[in-house]
Short mmCIF file of C-alpha atoms and ligand atoms in Angstrom, two decimals:
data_model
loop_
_atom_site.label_atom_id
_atom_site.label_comp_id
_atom_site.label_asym_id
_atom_site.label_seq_id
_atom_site.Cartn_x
_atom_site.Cartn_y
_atom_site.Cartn_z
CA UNK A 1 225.19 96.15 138.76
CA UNK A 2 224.98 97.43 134.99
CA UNK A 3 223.84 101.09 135.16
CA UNK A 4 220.54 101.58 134.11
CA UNK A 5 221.36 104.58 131.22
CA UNK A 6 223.28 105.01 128.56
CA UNK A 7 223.87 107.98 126.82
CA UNK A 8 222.41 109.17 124.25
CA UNK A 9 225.45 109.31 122.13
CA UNK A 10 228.68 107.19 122.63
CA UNK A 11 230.80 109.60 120.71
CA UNK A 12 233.56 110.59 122.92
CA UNK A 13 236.31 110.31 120.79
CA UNK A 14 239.39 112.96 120.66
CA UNK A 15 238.93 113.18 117.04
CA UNK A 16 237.42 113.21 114.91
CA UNK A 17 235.19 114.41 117.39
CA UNK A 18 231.29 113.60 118.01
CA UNK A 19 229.26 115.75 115.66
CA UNK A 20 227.21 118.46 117.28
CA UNK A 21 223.52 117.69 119.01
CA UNK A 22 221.07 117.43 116.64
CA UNK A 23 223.49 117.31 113.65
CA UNK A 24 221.56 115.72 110.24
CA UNK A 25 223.53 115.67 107.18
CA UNK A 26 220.79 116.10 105.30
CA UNK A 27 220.59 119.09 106.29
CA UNK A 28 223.30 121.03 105.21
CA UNK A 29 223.50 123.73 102.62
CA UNK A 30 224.74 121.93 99.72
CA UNK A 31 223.87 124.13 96.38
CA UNK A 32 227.84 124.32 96.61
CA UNK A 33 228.03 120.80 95.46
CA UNK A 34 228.76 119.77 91.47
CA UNK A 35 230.21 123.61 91.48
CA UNK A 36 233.10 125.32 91.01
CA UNK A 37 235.29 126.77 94.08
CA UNK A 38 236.21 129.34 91.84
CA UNK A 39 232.67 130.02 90.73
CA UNK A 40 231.37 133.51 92.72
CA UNK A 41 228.58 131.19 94.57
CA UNK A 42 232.11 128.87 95.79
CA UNK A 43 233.95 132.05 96.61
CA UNK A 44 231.05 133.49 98.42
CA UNK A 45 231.07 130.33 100.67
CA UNK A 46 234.69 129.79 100.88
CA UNK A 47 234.80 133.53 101.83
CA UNK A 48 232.25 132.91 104.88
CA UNK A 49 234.47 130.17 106.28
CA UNK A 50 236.94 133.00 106.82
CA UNK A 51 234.65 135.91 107.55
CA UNK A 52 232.13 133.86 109.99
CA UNK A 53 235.45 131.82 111.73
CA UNK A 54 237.24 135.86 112.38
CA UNK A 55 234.03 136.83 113.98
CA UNK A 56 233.07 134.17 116.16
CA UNK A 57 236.27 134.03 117.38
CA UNK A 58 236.42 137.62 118.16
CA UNK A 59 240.17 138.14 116.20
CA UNK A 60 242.03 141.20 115.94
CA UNK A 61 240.61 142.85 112.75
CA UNK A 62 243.94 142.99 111.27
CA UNK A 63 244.49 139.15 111.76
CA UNK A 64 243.97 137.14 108.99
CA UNK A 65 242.21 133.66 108.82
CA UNK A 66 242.49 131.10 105.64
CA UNK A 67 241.38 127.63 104.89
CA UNK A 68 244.29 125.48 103.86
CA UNK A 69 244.78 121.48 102.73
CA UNK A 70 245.73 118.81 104.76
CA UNK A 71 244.05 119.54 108.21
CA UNK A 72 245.47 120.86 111.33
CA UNK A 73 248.89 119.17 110.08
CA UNK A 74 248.72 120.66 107.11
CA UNK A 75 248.52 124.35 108.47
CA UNK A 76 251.61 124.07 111.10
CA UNK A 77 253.66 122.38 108.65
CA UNK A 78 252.67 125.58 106.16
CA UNK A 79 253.47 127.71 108.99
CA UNK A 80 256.59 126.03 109.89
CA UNK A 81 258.43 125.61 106.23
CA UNK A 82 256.96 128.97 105.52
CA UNK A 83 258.31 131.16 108.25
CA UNK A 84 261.10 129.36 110.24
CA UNK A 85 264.62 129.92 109.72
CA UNK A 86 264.98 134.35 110.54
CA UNK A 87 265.75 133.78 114.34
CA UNK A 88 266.73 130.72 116.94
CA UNK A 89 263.56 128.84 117.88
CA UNK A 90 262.54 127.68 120.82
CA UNK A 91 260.63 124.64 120.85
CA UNK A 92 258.25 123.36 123.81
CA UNK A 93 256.63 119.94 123.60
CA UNK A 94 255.32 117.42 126.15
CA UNK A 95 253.33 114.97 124.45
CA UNK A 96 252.79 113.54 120.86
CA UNK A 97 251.99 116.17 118.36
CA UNK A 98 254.29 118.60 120.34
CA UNK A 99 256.84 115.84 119.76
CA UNK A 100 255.86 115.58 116.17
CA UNK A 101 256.88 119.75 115.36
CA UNK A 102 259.95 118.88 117.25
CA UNK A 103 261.24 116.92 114.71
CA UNK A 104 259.95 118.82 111.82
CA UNK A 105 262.18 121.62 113.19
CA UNK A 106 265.21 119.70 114.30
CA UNK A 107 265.47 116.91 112.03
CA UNK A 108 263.56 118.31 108.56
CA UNK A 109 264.21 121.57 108.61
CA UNK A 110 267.36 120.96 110.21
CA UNK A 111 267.53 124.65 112.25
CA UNK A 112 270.11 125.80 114.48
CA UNK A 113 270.08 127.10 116.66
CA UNK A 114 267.35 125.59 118.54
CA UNK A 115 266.55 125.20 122.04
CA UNK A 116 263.86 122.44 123.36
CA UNK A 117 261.70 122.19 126.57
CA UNK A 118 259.85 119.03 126.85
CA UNK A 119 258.42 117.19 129.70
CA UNK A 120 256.89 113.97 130.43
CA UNK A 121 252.94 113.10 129.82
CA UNK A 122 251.31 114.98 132.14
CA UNK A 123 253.74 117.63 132.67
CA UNK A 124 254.04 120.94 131.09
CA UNK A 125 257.73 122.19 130.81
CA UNK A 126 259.27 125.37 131.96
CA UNK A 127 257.28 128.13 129.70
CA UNK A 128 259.10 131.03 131.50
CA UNK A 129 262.34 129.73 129.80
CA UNK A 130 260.76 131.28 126.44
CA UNK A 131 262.93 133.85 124.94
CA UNK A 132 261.26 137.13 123.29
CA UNK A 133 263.49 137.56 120.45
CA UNK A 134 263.24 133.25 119.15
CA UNK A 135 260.36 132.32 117.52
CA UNK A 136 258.96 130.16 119.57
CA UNK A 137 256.62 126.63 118.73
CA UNK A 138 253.93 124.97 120.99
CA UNK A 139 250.69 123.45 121.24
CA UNK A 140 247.85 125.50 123.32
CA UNK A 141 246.09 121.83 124.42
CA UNK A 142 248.15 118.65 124.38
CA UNK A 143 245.57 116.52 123.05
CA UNK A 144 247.75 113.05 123.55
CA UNK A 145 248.14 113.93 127.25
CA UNK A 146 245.22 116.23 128.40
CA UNK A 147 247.71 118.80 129.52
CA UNK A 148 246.89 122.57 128.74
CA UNK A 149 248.76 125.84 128.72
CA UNK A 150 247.07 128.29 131.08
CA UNK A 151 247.63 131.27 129.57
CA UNK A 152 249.24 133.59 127.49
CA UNK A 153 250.96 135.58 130.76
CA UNK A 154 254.74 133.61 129.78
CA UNK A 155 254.09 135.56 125.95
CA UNK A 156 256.00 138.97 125.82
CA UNK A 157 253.37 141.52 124.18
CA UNK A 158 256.98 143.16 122.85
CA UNK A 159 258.56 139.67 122.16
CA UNK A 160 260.28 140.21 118.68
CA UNK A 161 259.90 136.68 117.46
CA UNK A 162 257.11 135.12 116.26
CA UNK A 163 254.83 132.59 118.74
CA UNK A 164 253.89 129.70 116.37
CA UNK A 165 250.55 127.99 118.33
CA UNK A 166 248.88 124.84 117.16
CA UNK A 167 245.28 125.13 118.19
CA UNK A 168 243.66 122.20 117.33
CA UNK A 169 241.97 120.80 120.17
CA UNK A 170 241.86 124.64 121.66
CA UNK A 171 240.41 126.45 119.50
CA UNK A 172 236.62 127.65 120.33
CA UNK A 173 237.35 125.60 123.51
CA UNK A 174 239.77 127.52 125.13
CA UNK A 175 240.17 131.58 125.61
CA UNK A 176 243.60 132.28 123.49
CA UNK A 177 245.22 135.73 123.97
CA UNK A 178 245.27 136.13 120.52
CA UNK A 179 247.27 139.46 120.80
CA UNK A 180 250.35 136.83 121.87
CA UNK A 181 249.61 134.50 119.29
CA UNK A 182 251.07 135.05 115.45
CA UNK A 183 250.15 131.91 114.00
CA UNK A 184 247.51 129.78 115.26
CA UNK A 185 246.07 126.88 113.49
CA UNK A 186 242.95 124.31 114.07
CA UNK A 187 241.27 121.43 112.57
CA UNK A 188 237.57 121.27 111.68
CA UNK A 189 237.49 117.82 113.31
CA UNK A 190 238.00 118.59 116.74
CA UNK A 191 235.48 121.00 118.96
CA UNK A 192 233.46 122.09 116.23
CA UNK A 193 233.00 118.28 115.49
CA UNK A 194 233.73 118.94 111.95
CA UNK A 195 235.17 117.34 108.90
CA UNK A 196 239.30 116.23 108.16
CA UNK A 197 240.64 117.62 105.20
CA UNK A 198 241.39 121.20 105.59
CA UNK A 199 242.89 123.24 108.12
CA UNK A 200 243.06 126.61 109.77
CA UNK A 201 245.60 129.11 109.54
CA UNK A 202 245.33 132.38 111.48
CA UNK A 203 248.18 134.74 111.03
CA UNK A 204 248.75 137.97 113.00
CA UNK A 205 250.62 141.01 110.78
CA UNK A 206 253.37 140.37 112.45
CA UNK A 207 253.47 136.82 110.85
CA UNK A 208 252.50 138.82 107.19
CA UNK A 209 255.71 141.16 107.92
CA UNK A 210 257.79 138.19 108.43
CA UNK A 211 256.07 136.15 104.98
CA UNK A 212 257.20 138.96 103.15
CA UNK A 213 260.10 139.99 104.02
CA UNK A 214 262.17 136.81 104.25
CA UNK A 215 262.26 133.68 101.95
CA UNK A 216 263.31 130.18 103.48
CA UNK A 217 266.68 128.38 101.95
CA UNK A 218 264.60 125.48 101.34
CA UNK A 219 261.89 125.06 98.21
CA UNK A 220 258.53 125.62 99.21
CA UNK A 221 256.17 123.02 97.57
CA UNK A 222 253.14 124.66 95.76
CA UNK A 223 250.97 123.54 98.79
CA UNK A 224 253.07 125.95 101.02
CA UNK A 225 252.86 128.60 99.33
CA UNK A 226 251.53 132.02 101.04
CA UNK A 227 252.98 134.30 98.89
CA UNK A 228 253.45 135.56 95.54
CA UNK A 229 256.12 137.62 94.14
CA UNK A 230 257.36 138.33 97.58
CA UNK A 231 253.63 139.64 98.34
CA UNK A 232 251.05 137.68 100.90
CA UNK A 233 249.03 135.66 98.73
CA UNK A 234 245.72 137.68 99.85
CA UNK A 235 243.23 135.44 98.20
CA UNK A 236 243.95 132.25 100.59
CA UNK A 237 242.61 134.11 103.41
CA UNK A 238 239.51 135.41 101.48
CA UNK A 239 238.43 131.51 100.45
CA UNK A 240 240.56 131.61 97.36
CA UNK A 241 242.37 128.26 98.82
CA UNK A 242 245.58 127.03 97.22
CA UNK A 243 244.06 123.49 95.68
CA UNK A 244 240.74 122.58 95.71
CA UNK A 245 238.80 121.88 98.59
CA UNK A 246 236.13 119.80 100.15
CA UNK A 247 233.17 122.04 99.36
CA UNK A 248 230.86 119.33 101.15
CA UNK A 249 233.70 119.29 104.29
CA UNK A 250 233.29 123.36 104.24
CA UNK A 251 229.57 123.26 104.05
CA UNK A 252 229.62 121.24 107.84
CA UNK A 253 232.28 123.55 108.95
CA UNK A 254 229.36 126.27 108.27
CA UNK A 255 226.67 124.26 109.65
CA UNK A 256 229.20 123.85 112.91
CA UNK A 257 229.52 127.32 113.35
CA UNK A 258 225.91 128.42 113.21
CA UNK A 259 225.15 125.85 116.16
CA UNK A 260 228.09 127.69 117.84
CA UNK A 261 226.32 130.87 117.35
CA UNK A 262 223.26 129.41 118.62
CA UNK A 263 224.64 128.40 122.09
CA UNK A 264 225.96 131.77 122.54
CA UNK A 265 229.58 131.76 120.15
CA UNK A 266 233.16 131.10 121.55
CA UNK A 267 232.24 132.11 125.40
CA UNK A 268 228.90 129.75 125.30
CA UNK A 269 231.24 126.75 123.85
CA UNK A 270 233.74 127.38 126.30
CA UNK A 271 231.24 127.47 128.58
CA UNK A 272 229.60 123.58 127.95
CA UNK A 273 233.37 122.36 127.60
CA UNK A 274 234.03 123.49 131.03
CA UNK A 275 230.92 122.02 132.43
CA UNK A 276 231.71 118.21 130.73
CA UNK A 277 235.24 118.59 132.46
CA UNK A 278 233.43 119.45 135.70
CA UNK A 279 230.98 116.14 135.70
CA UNK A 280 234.47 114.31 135.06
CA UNK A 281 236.34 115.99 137.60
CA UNK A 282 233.13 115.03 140.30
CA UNK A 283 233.30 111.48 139.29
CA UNK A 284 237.53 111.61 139.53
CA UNK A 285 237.17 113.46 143.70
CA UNK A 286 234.63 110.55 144.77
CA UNK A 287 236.95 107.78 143.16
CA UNK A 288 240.94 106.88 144.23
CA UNK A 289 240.94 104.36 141.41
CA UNK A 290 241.01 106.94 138.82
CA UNK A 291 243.19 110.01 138.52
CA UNK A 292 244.09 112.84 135.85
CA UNK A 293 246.88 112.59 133.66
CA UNK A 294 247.39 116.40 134.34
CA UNK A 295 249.49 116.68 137.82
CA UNK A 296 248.35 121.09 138.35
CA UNK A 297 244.45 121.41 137.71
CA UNK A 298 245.27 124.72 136.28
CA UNK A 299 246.57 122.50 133.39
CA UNK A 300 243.90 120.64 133.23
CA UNK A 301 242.49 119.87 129.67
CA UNK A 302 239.17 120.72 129.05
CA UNK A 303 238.44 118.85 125.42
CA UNK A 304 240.73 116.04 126.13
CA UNK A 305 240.59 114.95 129.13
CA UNK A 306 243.59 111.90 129.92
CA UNK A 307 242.90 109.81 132.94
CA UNK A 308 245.22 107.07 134.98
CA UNK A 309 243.06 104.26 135.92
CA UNK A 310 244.73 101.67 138.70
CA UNK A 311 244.79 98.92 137.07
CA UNK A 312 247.49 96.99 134.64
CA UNK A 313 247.32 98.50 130.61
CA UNK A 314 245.64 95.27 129.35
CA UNK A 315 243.24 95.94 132.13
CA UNK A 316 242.53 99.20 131.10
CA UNK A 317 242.21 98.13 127.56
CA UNK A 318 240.21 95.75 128.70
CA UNK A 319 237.96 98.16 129.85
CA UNK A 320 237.82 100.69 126.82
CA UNK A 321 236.59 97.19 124.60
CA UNK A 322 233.95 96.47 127.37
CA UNK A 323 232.43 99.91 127.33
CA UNK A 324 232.71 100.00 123.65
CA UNK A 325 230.92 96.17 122.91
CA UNK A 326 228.30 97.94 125.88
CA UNK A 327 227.89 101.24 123.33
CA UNK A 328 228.68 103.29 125.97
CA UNK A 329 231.71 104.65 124.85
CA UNK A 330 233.81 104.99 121.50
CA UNK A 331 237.08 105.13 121.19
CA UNK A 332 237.88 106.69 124.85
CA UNK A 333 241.73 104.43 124.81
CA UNK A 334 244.87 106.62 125.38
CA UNK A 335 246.53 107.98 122.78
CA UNK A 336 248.66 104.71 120.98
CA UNK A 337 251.98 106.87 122.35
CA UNK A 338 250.63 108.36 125.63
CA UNK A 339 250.74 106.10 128.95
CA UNK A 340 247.70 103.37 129.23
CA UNK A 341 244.47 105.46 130.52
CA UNK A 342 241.19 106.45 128.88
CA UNK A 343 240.79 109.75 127.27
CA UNK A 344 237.50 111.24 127.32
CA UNK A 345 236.70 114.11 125.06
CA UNK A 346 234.73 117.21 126.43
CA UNK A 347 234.57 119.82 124.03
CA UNK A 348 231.39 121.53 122.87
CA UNK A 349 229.35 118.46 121.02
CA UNK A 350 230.01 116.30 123.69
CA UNK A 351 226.41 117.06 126.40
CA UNK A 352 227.09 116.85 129.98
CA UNK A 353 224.18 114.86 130.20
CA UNK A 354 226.08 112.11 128.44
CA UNK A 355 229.06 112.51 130.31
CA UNK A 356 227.02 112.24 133.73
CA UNK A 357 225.47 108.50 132.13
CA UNK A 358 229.37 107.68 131.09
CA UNK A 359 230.24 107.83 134.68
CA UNK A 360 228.75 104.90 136.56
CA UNK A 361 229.30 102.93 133.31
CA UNK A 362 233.27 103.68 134.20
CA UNK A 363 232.99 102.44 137.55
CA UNK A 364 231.15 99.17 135.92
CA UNK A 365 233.87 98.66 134.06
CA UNK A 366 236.25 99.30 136.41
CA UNK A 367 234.60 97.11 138.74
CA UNK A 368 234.31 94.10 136.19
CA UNK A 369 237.89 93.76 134.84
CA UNK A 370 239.30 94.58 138.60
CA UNK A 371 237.29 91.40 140.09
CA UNK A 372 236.22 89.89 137.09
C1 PLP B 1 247.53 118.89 119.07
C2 PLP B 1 247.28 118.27 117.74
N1 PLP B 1 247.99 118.68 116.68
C3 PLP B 1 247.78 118.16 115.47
C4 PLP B 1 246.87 117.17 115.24
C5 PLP B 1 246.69 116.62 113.87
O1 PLP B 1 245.48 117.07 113.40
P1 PLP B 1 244.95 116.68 111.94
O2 PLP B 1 244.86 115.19 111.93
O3 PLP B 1 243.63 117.37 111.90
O4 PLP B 1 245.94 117.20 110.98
C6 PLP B 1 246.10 116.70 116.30
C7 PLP B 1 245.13 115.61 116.10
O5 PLP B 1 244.66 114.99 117.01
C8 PLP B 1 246.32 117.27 117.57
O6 PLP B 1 245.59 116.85 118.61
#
């Protein structure tokens, strides 16, 4: 039997994410728009992006946030050109994006020496093998494979490297030890269900001391530039951004962070991520036909949640196109690297109430391509 409900909204794509209840464009604040960045009223805003993103998240005062091009991609590779290259680096990876900074390091930048932990989809590898005086590169939330770190306890508060985090789908998601964490970075398009275009870059001082104090071997393209004359290019991280930026992308991003201060900041969209994982992680206990990706629940995604489904990949394909014709569900396919499964994002936008509806529509599916 078709389930009776739907939800509301079908968005549960792993990004760009599903926009925030009771998002309207039309709404936004856009006397930005048709004006200069550089103008005071575009500095003011650009500013708030930093000023408004530090607080929420409840950084170290003498951290320092910037907007930057090119997304969440855009702010590891920055990070990555920018301050690789002083010490040996240790690189841990276990699913696609992970993967991708792998090669960036070993095959781009060409560093040596470097040491790599990886492990399959699913699997985190061996974070105790982390060594306090590398700098060290990893993802917080594998987004391809729903797998997590944690925490922070494998970080040595008197590591002497640098730890090198990209945030993207853990950021106001996820609590980060942000004491342990030099450079962090996020996308808009992820849990705040904002725009592409520009990322996040979050350095600690420690990651200033190490900008200024050594220059890579390789030529920095204008993009990746953080400093000037040797000196931390302080404007970037007071909304003075390297090229010109989206003003109507950065005008969401606000919107997106005054609903997060309106369901109670960082800990109250923690809070409704960890409640979508739980209606998923009901549905996956009464059902042996589906299981997570994740093999320790303490690793356990909470934004992108991977599942196994028993059933042949054209099956489960089969499936993701039946609850999309249905409108039940957008976009929930793995990853196009990860193994065959449906990924189900849970972060903030996404309301449990929706996820609840998704449920019996899953075992529909299920149901119809198994027997059908
Ligand atoms: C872990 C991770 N890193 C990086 C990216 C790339 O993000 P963007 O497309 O915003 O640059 C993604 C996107 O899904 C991601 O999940």
């Amino acid at each position: 039997m078709k389930p009776a409900e739907k939800p509301a909204n079908p968005n549960f794509s792993s990004g760009p994410c599903s926009k925030r209840p009771g998002y309207d464009v039309s709404r936004l604040a856009l006397e930005s728009l048709g004006r200069s960045h550089r103008s005071a009223l575009g500095k003011s805003i650009l500013g708030r992006v930093c000023s408004e993103t530090k607080e929420l998240l409840g950084l170290p005062d003498s951290y320092r946030v910037g907007v930057v091009p090119a997304s969440d991609t855009g702010a590891v590779e920055m990070a990555l050109w920018s301050l690789l290259g002083a010490r040996p680096v240790d690189v841990f990876a276990w699913e696609s994006f992970g993967q991708g900074w792998l090669v960036d390091v070993t095959r781009q930048l060409k560093l040596d020496p470097v040491r790599t932990f990886t492990a399959a989809y699913g699997e985190l590898p061996d974070l105790g093998q982390a060594d306090p005086s590398h700098d060290i590169v990893f993802t917080w939330n594998g987004t391809t494979s729903g797998v997590k770190v944690p925490d922070g306890d494998w970080i040595s508060p008197a590591r002497e490297g640098l730890t090198i985090c990209d945030g993207t789908s853990a950021v106001f998601a996820m609590e980060l030890p942000w004491e342990k964490l030099d450079v962090v970075t996020y996308s808009w398009q992820k849990v705040l269900g904002g725009e592409g275009a520009h990322g996040m870059l979050i350095l600690s001082p420690r990651a200033v001391e190490r900008l200024e104090s050594y220059t890579p071997a390789w030529p920095l393209p204008k993009i990746f530039r953080l400093t000037k004359g040797g000196k931390l290019n302080e404007g970037v991280f007071r909304g003075e951004t390297i090229n010109t930026p989206s003003m109507l992308c950065v005008a969401d991003y606000l919107d997106a962070l005054q609903w997060v201060r309106g369901i109670g900041g960082q800990a109250g969209a923690i809070e409704r991520s960890r409640r979508n994982l739980a209606v998923i992680e009901g549905f996956v206990a009464d059902h042996d036909w589906i299981r997570f990706l994740a093999a320790e629940p303490a690793q356990r995604s909470n934004t992108s949640v991977c599942l196994t489904v028993d059933l042949p990949d054209d099956k489960v394909k089969e499936m993701t196109v039946l609850l999309d014709r249905e409108g039940v569900a957008h976009d929930i396919g793995a990853y196009r690297d990860a193994p065959a499964g449906l990924r189900i994002w849970c972060g903030a936008t996404v309301e449990s109430t929706d996820l609840e509806k998704l449920m019996p529509w899953l075992e529909w599916a299920y149901r119809q391509v198994s027997e059908g």
